[in-house]
Amino acid sequence: MRPLLAILMSLAAGTAMFATMSGEAHAAVAGCQPEKAAEKFPELAGLTIKLGADPSTPPYATIDDKDQNKLVGSDIDLAAAVFDCLGLKHEVSKGSWPGLFPAVVSGQIDLMLYLYYTPKRVAQGDFVVYMKSGSGAIVQAGNPKNIRAEADLCGKTVAAGLGTVEEKQLQALGEKCVAAGKSTINVMTSTDVPAGFRLVGSGRADAMISDLPLINMMVKKNPETYAVGYSVVSDYEIGAAFKKGSPLAAAFQQGLAAIQAAGLQKEIFAKYGIDPALEIPAMLKTK
Amino acid sequence: MDWVYQVFGYFTSEFLWAGAVLAVEITVCSIAIGFMLGLLVALARMSQFFALRAVAWLYISLMRGTPQLLQLVFIFDALPLIGLKFGSFTTAVIAFSLSEAAFAAEIVRGGIMSVNPQQGIAASSLGMGSVKTLRRIILPQALRTILPALAGDSIGMLKMTSVASVIFVSELTFRSQQIVGQTFEFFTVFTGAALIYLVLTGLISGIQAYLEYAMDPERKRGINAAQTIFSRFARKAEPVDQPLAKPAAARLTVQQRTDLVRSLLGTSAASGGKTEEAPFLSCRRIWKSYGEREILKGIDLNVQRGEVVAVLGPSGSGKSTLLRLINHLESVDEGEITVDGRHVGYVKQNGRLRPTSGRAKARAEVGVSMVFQNFNLFANLTALENIMEAPMQVHGVSRAEAEQTARILLDVVGLGFHCDHLPHHLSGGQQQRVAIARALAVKPRLMLFDEPTSALDPELVGEVLNVMRTLAEAGMTMIVVTHEMNFARDVADRVVFFDEGEMVEEGTPAEVLGSPKKERTRRFLNMLSRDAEGLEGDRI
């Protein structure tokens, strides 16, 4: 019970220090013509665009600690910046992560952010990619097992989220370990990311491989418990997803390009502890 | 002890309670709609039509066999493809209702099956249609079995609403996860949420307890069950049965009772004397078989107005079946039955009878009433209410009038002090007398008695036969299937003897019982008198 309480205390302390700012409107960004929305996007102006987000996924979307009915996070702020730039109204629908993409495909919501672009997914919906993904290993503070690179995972107990890219990578990595004459990786799958972090915190796992911004945020909030073992930038592209053929995708790409040009995307990333270097130019992908 | 305050803080969080209210709203709507749908599915599942049964069975298997999550996502995300787009709340209510309907259907079916089906037959014989019978007799009893299971379903659903977060329903568990995502205080947040769930499920349990209390027929009639039990154990008080009945019965002389019955039944039976006109009941060449087994083989039987016919014969000879055919609880295969010149629930097509719907109504119109071997009183109603039920529900008699009639009838059968007793507090003889009063309350013109004393202890037979004697004296037309030789001898105008689906012999009691012509009759009568030796004397 003592370690658990210690974690709880440190989490509480971390929360107090971490005061988030809400996404304010970015007025008068160069390249933005919000007043011309009706003329430029006749199909969209006047509509209230529905952004789907899971408010339990920091740092992308969480509830505001001051007003729990408000959302903050990098996805929320980035989308707000783009829609302000385009002069379009939007609102956020709160739903759990597994339901978001199906809702985009069926048109129950108009878009979601931070979805890995894959050939399978682009067959169902259009993408506007805007960043590369990074992944990393979160370990116990002080890195007692000395995990500095992927190769150090051999013979260790490592957690990964169920059905994630990282889970598959770990399986492959374990085989490489065996091929190199070392012990394989003991993979523990967790149904959600916080549960995986807790495995590391309590010492049940030596590391968890996950999305880098998530790890950075966790370590920043709880430096007494966690540390970053290593981080890598992968080739995966991450973007916003839209219903196939939606006119919103092209409009979003224009707005996002202007936001990137003004340096706002990097600003938002930095604010939420996401490496600004992960940004790539906004590009519409329909296949 | 910081975490105690934190838990309390989350327990009282407005943000979490807003999610809890949403979960409650979805649960209340879905349980209500689901139960109504479930009732329909249960009835379809018990229908006599194969197609309906098959559809209901398929529906139940499908909804119970697939995950709730899948059903939610399907309705929310797949139906828009065919142009059906529902919002989150609507989708949740639709999905949970449809799923609950499947579970409720089986619960309701179990409840209905727990009610003795004979009560339904009795209701039908009194002219109550199937919907009325279901609503007034079957469901009130079934609900007591259904309720605990339904409360369990409600509690399950309240917690299950959390899966609706995939379709953007921001309820309690999802909101807890959102707070955890922001604060990482998973332990305290979920404990707070658990306390909220506990309060809500406690509330459901409370409602269940209240409803069970409210639906208890003992309590509803102001009968204190605890007191009854106490008095039986502690004071060894005389069973409610015997001594109380006597003074009430003693108040009326035989003549008074007969007059009461006459006046109650009005013109229906008062014509009394036999007339030369067409027979009141006419059975012509009746054939009936169950599968391969032939029960009745071309029976002809006529009964005159005011006549009392005793039907004798070994069990399995088709006597009871004949009664059930006369008031059309079962349909004839061949032949024709008319009561006062009318078919009971048949139309004639190409010279053959075809059963029609609305048989209960036809029975009420023609005026055929039946008394059963096992009484078949409505277990949820008191003696008085049992008698009032059909006049009010079928014949549109006002409550006051029905109650007045019922009280007189209870006096006639000698149970004036037992108005407010539920059937299971009455002895068999008392129950049968209430059943006779109930059958009389619809002012029948023909009374059918199906072995009315066979299920009774020997010492209780006399009281029932006395009541029947009164009816006979009042001029009621009666067909009595019985093994009571003395009753047949003293009361019946005519005795018919059945064996193996055939009418072997008929005549006056003196002829058939005194000097039977057929060997089969003689053998049966000998056997009967041997069996009854030693009991006969004190029966009547």
Short mmCIF file of C-alpha atoms in Angstrom, two decimals, chain B residues 9 43 65 93 104 106 168 198 224 249 309 318 322 385-387 425 463 466 488:
data_model
loop_
_atom_site.label_atom_id
_atom_site.label_comp_id
_atom_site.label_asym_id
_atom_site.label_seq_id
_atom_site.Cartn_x
_atom_site.Cartn_y
_atom_site.Cartn_z
CA GLY B 9 -14.60 15.45 -2.81
CA LEU B 43 -46.03 -13.27 -25.48
CA GLY B 65 -25.75 -13.39 -27.72
CA VAL B 93 -31.77 4.32 -25.10
CA ALA B 104 -36.91 -9.07 -19.91
CA GLU B 106 -37.30 -14.43 -20.66
CA PHE B 168 -20.20 9.96 -26.89
CA LEU B 198 -23.56 2.39 -4.53
CA ASN B 224 -51.41 -8.91 8.43
CA ALA B 249 -74.48 -20.52 6.74
CA VAL B 309 -77.93 -34.11 -15.85
CA GLY B 318 -64.48 -38.43 -22.16
CA LEU B 322 -67.49 -33.12 -23.30
CA GLU B 385 -62.90 -10.02 -5.60
CA ASN B 386 -62.84 -13.41 -7.29
CA ILE B 387 -66.61 -13.22 -7.56
CA HIS B 425 -56.28 -19.17 3.34
CA GLU B 463 -70.79 -28.55 1.92
CA ASN B 466 -75.32 -28.78 -0.59
CA ALA B 488 -76.85 -38.16 -8.76
#
